[in-house]
PDB file of C-alpha atoms and ligand atoms in Angstrom:
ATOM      1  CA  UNK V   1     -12.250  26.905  -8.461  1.00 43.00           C
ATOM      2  CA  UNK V   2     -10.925  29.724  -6.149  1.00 47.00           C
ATOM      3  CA  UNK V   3      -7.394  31.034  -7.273  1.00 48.00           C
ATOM      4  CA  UNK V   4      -6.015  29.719  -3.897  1.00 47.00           C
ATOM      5  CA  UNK V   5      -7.634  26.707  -4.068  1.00 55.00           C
ATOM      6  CA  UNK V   6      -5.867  23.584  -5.265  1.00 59.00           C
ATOM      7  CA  UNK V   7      -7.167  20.573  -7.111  1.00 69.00           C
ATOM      8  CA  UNK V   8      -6.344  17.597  -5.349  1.00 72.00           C
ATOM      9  CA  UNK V   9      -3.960  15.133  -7.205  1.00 85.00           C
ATOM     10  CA  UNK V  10      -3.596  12.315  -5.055  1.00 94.00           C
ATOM     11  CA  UNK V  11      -6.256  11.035  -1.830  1.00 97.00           C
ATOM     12  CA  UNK V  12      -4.760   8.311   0.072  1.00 98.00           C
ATOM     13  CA  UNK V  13      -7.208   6.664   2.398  1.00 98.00           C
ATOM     14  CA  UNK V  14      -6.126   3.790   4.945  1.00 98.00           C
ATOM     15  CA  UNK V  15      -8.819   0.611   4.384  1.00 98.00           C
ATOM     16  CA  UNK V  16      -6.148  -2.458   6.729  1.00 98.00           C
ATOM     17  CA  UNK V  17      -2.905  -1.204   8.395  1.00 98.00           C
ATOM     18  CA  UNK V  18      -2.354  -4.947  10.638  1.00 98.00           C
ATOM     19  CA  UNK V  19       0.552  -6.770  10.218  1.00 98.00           C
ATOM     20  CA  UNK V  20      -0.126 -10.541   9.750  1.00 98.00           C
ATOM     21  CA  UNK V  21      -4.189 -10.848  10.662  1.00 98.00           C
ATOM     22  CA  UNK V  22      -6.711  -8.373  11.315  1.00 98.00           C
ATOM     23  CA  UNK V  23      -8.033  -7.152  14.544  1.00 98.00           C
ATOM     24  CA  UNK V  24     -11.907  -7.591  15.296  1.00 98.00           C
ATOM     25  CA  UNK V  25     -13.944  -5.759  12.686  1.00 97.00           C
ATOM     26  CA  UNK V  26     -10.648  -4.639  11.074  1.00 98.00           C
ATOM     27  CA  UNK V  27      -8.038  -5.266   8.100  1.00 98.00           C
ATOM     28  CA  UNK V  28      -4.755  -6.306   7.566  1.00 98.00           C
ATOM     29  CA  UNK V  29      -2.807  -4.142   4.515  1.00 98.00           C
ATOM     30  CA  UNK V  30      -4.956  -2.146   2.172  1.00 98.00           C
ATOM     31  CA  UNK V  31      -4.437   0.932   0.528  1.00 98.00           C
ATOM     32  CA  UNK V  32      -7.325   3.251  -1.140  1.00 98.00           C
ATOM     33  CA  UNK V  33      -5.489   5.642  -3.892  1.00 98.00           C
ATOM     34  CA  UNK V  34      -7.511   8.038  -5.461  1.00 97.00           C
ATOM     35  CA  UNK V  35      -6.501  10.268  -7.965  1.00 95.00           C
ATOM     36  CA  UNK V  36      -9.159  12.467 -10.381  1.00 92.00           C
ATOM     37  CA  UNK V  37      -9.344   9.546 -12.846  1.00 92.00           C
ATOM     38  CA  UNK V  38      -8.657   6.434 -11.298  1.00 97.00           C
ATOM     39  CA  UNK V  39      -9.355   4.725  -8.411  1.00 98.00           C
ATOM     40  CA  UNK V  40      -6.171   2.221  -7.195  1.00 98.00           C
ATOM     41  CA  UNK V  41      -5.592  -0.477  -4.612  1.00 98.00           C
ATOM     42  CA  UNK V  42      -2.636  -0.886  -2.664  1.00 98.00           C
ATOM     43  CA  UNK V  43      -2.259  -4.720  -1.658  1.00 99.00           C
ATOM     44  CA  UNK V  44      -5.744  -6.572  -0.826  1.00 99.00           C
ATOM     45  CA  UNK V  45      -5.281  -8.095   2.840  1.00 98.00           C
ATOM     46  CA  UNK V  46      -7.627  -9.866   5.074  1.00 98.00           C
ATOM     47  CA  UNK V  47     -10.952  -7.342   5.693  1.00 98.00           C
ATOM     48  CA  UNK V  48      -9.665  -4.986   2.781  1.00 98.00           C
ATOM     49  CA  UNK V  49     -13.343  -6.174   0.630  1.00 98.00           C
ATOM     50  CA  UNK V  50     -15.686  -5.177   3.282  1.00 98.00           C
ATOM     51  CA  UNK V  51     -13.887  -2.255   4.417  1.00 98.00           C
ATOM     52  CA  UNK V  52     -13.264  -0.774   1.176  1.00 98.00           C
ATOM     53  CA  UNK V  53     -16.907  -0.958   0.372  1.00 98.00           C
ATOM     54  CA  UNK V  54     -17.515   2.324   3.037  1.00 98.00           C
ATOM     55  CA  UNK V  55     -15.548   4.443   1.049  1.00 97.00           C
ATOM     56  CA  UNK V  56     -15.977   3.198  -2.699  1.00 97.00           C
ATOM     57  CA  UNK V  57     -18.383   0.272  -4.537  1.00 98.00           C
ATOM     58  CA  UNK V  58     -16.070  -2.765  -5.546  1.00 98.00           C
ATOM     59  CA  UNK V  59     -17.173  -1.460  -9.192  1.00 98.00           C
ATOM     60  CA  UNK V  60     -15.116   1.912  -9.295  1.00 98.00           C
ATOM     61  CA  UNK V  61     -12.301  -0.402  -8.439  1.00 98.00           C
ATOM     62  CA  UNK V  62     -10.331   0.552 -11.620  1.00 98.00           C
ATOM     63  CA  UNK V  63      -7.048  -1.717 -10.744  1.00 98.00           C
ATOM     64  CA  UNK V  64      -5.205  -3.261  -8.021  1.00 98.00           C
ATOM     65  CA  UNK V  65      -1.000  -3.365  -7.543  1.00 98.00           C
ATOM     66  CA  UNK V  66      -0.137  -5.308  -4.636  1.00 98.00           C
ATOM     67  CA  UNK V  67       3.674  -5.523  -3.058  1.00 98.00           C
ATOM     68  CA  UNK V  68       3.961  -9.287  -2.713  1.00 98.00           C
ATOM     69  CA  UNK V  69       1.855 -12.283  -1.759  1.00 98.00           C
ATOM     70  CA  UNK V  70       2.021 -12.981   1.647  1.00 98.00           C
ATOM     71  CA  UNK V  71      -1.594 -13.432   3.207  1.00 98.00           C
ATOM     72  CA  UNK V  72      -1.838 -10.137   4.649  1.00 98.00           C
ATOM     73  CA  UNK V  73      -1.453  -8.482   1.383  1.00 98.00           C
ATOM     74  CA  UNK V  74      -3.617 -10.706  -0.566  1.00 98.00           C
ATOM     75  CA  UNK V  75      -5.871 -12.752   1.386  1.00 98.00           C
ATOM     76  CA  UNK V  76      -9.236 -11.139  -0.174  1.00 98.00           C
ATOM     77  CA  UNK V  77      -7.888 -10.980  -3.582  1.00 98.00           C
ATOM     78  CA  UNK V  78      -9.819 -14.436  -4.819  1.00 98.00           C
ATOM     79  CA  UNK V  79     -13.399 -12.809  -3.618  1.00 98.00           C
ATOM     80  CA  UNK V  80     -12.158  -9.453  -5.501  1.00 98.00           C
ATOM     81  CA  UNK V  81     -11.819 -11.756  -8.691  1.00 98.00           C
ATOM     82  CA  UNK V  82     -15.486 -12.860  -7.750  1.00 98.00           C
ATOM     83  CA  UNK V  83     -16.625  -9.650  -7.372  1.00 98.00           C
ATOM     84  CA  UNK V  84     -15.358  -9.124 -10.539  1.00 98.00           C
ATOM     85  CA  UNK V  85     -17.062 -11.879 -12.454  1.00 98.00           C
ATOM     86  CA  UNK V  86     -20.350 -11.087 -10.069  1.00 98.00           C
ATOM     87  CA  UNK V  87     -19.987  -7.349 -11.728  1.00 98.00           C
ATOM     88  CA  UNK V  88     -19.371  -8.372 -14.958  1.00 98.00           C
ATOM     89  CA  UNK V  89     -22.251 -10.472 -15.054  1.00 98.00           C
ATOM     90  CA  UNK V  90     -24.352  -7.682 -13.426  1.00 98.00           C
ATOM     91  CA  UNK V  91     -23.629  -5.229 -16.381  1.00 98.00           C
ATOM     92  CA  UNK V  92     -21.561  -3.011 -13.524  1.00 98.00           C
ATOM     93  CA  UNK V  93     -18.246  -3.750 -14.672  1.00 97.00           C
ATOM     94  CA  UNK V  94     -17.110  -3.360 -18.353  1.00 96.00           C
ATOM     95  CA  UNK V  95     -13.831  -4.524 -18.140  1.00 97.00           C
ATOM     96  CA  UNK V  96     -11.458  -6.884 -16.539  1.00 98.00           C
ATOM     97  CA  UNK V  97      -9.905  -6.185 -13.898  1.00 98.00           C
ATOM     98  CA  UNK V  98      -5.996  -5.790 -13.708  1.00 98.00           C
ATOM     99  CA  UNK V  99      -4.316  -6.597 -10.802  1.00 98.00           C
ATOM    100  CA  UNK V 100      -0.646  -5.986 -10.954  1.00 98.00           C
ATOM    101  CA  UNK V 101       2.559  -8.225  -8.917  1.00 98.00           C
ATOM    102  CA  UNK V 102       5.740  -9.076  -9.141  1.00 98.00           C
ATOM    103  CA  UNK V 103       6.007 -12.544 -11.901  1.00 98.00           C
ATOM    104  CA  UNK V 104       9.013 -14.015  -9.487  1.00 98.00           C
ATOM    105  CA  UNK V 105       6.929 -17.022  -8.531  1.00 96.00           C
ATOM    106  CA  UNK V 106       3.697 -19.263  -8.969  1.00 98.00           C
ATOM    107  CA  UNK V 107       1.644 -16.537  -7.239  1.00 98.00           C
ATOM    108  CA  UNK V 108       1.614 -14.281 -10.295  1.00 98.00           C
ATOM    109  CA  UNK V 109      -0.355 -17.241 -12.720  1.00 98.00           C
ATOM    110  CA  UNK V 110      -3.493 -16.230  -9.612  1.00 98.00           C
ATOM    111  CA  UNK V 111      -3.722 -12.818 -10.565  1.00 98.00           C
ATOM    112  CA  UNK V 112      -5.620 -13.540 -14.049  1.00 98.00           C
ATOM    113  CA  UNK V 113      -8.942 -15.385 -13.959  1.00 98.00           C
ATOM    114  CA  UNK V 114     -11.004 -15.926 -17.132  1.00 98.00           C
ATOM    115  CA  UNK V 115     -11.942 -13.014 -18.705  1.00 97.00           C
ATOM    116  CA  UNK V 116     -12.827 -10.746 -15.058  1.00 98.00           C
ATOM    117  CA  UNK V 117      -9.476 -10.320 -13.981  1.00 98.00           C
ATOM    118  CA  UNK V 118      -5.721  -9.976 -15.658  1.00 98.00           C
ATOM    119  CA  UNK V 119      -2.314 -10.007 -14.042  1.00 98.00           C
ATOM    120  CA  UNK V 120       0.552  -7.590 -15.127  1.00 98.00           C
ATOM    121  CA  UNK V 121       3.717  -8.024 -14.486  1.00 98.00           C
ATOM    122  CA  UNK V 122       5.982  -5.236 -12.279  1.00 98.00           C
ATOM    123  CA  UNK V 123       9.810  -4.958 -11.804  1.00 96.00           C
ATOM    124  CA  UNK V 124      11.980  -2.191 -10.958  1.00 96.00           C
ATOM    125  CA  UNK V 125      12.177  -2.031 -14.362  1.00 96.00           C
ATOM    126  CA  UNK V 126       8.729  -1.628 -15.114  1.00 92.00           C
ATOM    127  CA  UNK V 127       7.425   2.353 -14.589  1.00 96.00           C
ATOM    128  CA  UNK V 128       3.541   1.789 -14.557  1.00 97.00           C
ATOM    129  CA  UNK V 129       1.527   4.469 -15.841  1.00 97.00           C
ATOM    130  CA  UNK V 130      -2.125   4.396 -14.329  1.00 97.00           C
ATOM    131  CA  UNK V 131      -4.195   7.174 -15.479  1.00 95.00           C
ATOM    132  CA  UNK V 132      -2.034  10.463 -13.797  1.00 94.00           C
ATOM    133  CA  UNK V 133      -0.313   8.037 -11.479  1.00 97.00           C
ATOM    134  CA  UNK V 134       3.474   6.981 -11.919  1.00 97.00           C
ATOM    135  CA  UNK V 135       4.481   3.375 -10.087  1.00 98.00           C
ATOM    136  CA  UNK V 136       7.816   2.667  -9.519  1.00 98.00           C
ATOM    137  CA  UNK V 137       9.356  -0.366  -7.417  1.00 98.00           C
ATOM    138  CA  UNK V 138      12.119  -0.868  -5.292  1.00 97.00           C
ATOM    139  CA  UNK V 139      13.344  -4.506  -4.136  1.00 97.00           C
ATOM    140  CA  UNK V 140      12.633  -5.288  -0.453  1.00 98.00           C
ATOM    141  CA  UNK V 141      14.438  -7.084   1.713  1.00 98.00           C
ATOM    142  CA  UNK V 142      11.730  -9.713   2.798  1.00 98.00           C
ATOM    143  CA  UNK V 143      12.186 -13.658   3.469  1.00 97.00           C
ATOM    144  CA  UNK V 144       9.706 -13.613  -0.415  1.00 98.00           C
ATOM    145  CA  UNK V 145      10.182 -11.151  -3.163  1.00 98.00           C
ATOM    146  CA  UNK V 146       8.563  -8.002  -2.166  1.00 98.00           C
ATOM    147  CA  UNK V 147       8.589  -4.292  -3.200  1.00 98.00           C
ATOM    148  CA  UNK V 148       8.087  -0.912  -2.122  1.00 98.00           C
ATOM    149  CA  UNK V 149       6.662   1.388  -4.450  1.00 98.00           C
ATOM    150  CA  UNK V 150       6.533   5.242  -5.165  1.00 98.00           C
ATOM    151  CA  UNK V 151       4.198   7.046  -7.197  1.00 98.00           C
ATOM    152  CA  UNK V 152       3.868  10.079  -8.433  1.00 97.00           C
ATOM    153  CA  UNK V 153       0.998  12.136  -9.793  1.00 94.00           C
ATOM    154  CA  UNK V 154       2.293  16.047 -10.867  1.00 91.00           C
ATOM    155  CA  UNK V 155       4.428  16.775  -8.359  1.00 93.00           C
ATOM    156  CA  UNK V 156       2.909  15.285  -5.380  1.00 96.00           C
ATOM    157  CA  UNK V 157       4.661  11.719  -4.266  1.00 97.00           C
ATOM    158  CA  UNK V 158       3.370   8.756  -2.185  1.00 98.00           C
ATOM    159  CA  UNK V 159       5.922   6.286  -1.078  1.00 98.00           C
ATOM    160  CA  UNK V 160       4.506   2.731   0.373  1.00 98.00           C
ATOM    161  CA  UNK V 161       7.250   0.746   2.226  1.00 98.00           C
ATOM    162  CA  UNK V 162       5.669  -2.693   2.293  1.00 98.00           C
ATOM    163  CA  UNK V 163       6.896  -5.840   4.001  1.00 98.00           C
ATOM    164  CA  UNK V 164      11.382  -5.545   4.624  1.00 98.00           C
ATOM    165  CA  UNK V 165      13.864  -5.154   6.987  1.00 97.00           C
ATOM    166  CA  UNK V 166      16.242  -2.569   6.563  1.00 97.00           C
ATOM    167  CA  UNK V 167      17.686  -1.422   3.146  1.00 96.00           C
ATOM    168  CA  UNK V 168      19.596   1.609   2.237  1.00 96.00           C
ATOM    169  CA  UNK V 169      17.545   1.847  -1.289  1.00 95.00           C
ATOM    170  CA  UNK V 170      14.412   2.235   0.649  1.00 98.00           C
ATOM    171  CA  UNK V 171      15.223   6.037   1.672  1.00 98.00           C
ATOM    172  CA  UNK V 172      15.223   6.835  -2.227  1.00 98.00           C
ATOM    173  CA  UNK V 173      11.882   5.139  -2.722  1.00 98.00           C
ATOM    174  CA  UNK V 174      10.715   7.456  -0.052  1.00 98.00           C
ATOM    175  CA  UNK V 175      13.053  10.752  -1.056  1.00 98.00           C
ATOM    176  CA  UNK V 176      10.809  13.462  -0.563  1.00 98.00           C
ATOM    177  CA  UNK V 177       7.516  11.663  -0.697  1.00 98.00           C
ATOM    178  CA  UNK V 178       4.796  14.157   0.589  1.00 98.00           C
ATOM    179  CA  UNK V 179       3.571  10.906   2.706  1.00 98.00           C
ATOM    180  CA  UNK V 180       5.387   7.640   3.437  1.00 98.00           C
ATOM    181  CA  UNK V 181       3.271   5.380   4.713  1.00 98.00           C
ATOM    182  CA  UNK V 182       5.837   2.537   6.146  1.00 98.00           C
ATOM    183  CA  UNK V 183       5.624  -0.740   8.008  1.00 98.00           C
ATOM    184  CA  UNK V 184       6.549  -0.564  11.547  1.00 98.00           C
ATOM    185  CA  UNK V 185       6.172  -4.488  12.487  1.00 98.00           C
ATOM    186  CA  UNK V 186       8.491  -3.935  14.988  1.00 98.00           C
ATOM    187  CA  UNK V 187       9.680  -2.245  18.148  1.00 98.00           C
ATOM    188  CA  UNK V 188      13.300  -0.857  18.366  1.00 98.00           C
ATOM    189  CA  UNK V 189      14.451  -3.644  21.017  1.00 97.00           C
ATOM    190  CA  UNK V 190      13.490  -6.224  18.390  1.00 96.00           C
ATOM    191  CA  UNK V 191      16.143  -4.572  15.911  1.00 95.00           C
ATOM    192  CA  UNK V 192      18.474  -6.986  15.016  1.00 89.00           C
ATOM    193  CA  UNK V 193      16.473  -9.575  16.734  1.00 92.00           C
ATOM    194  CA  UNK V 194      13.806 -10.236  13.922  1.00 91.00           C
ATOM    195  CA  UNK V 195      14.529 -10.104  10.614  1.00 93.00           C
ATOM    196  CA  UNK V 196      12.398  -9.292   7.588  1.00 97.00           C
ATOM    197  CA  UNK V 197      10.475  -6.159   8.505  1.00 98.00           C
ATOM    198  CA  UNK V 198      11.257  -2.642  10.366  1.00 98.00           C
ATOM    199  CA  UNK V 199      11.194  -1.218  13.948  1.00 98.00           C
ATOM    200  CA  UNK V 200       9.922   1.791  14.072  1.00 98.00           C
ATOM    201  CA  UNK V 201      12.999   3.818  14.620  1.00 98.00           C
ATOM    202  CA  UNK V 202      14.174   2.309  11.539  1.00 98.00           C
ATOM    203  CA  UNK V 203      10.791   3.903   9.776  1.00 98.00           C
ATOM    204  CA  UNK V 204      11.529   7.052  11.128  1.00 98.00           C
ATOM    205  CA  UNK V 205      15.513   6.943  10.095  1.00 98.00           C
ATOM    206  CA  UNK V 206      13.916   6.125   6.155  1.00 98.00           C
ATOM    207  CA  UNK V 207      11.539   9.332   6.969  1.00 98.00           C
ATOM    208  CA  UNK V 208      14.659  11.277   7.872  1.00 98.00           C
ATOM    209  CA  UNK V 209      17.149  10.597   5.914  1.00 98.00           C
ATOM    210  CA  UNK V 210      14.695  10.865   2.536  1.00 98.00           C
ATOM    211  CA  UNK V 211      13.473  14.119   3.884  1.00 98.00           C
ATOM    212  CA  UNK V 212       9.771  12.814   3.626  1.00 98.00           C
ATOM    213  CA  UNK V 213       7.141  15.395   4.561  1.00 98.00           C
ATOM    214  CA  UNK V 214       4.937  13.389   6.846  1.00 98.00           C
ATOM    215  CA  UNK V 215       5.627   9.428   8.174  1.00 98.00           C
ATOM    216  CA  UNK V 216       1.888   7.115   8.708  1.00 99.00           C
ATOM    217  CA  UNK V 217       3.607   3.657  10.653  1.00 99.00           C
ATOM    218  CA  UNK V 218       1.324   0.793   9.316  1.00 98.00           C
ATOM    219  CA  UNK V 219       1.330  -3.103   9.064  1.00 98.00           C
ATOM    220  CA  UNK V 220       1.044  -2.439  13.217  1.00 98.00           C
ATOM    221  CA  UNK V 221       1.885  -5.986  15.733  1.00 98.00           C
ATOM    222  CA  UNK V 222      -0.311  -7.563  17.826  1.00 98.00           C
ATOM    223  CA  UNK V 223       1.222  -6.724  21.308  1.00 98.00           C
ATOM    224  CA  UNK V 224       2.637  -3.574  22.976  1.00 98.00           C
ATOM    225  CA  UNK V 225       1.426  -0.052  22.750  1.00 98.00           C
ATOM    226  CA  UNK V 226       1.609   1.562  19.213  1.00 98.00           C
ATOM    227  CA  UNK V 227       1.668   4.773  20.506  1.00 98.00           C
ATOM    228  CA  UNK V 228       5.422   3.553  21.736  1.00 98.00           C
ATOM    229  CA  UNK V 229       5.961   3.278  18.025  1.00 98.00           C
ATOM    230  CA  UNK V 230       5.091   6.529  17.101  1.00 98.00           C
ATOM    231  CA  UNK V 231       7.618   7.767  20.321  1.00 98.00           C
ATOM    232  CA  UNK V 232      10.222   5.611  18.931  1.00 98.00           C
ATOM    233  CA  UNK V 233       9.984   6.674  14.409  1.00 98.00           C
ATOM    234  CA  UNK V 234       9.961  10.286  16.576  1.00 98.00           C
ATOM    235  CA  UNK V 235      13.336  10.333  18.067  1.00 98.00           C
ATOM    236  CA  UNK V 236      14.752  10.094  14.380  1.00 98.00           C
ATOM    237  CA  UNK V 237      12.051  11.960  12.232  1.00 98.00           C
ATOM    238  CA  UNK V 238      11.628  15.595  12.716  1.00 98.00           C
ATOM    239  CA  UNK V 239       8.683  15.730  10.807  1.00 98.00           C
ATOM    240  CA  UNK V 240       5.017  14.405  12.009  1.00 98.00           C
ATOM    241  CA  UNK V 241       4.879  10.749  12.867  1.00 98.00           C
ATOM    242  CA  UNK V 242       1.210   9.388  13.178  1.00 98.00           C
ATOM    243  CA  UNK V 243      -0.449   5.441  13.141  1.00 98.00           C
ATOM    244  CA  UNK V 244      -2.296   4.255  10.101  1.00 98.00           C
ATOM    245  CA  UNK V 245      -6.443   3.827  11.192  1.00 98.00           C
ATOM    246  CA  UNK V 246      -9.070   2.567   9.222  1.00 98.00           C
ATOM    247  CA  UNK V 247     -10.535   5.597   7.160  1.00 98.00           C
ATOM    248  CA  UNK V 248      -8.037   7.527   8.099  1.00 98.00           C
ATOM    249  CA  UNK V 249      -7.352  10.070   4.755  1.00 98.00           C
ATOM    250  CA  UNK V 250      -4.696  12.637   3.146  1.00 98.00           C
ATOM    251  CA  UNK V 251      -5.528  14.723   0.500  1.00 96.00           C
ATOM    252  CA  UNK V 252      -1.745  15.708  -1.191  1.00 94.00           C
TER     253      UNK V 252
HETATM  254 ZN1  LIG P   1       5.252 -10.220   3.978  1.00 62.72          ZN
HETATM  255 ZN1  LIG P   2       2.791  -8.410   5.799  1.00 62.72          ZN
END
């Protein structure tokens, strides 16, 4: 390695950024993280299986933490388990896979099945340690439980604001984060006006106010321009406001 080259600790690539179902061809939430070691998924939405598969084979999956278990974070998480088995069988996988969410209701009893897949249990409490990568959870406001997460790998930080309307903790999940990728379900004349998840000028006040280095707005609606989105998470956030896109990548 050149002396002013730098190893690359964390790659981030988008696989689903729709909120609620995915558009033609597409994915709802799904999150590749790379780091030298390990290769991590961030929530397993509708699409996330066959998108995922341009980028990495299902095998290389080495585990999966998901934010809570509303469809569009988990809807392909029963064929993963198949995969799974179908890879264990195959002689491709060696061990189970673990696929880590919250234990606050029935959901979490899903997450292990047989001897191909096993659920862990995360909290704020919990700091999860996954190869060089650091979890830890913050509490969402969200009609089910539902958490944000922040990891770290050296000194580079990723912040993922998942599924939540407003919350003043939410600005230290993201304090600092080199990238905050952050649900933008809404526009700013819905503030107020549905609850559960952000408008975008709320996204862009948690960018702000946490001094984040770079905003993605994900979890996108159905209707309206996005682009308005990344107008509105701009009139609060100094730094550079972009839309999650399939295959879209950061290197930190
Ligand atoms: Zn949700
Ligand atoms: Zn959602």
């Amino acid at each position: 390695m050149k002396a002013n080259e730098k190893e690359t600790i964390i790659k981030l690539t988008i696989i689903g950024w729709w909120g609620a179902y995915p558009g033609a061809g597409q994915a709802t939430s799904g999150y590749l993280l790379q780091t030298s070691q390990h290769n991590i998924l961030l929530d397993c939405g509708s699409g996330v299986l066959g998108q995922i598969q341009t980028y990495l084979d299902l095998e290389h999956i080495d585990a999966v933490v998901l934010s809570h278990y509303h469809h569009d974070h988990i809807a392909d998480l029963g064929c993963l388990q198949y995969a799974a088995r179908v890879l264990m069988d195959l002689g491709k996988r060696e061990t189970p896979l673990e696929i880590y969410g919250h234990a606050e209701d029935h959901h979490f009893a899903d997450l292990s099945y047989h001897e191909f897949t096993v659920g862990r249990a995360i909290d704020t409490q919990t700091e999860l340690q996954i190869g060089e990568a650091v979890f830890k959870f913050w509490p969402n406001v969200h009609p089910d439980p539902c958490y944000s997460m922040r990891v770290q790998s050296d000194n580079k930080v990723l912040a993922y604001i998942s599924d939540t309307q407003w919350d003043d903790g939410l600005v230290t999940a993201a304090r600092d984060a080199d990238i905050l990728i952050c649900e933008s379900s809404l526009y700013d004349e819905y503030k107020g006006v549905v609850g559960g998840h952000l408008t975008a000028g709320e996204a862009g006040t948690i960018a702000q106010e946490a001094n984040a280095k770079r905003l993605v707005l994900s979890h996108l609606p159905h209707f309206g321009k996005h682009v308005d989105l990344v107008a509105q998470a701009a009139t609060v956030f100094n730094g550079p406001v972009e839309l999650a896109e399939t295959g879209k990548s950061w290197e930190l």
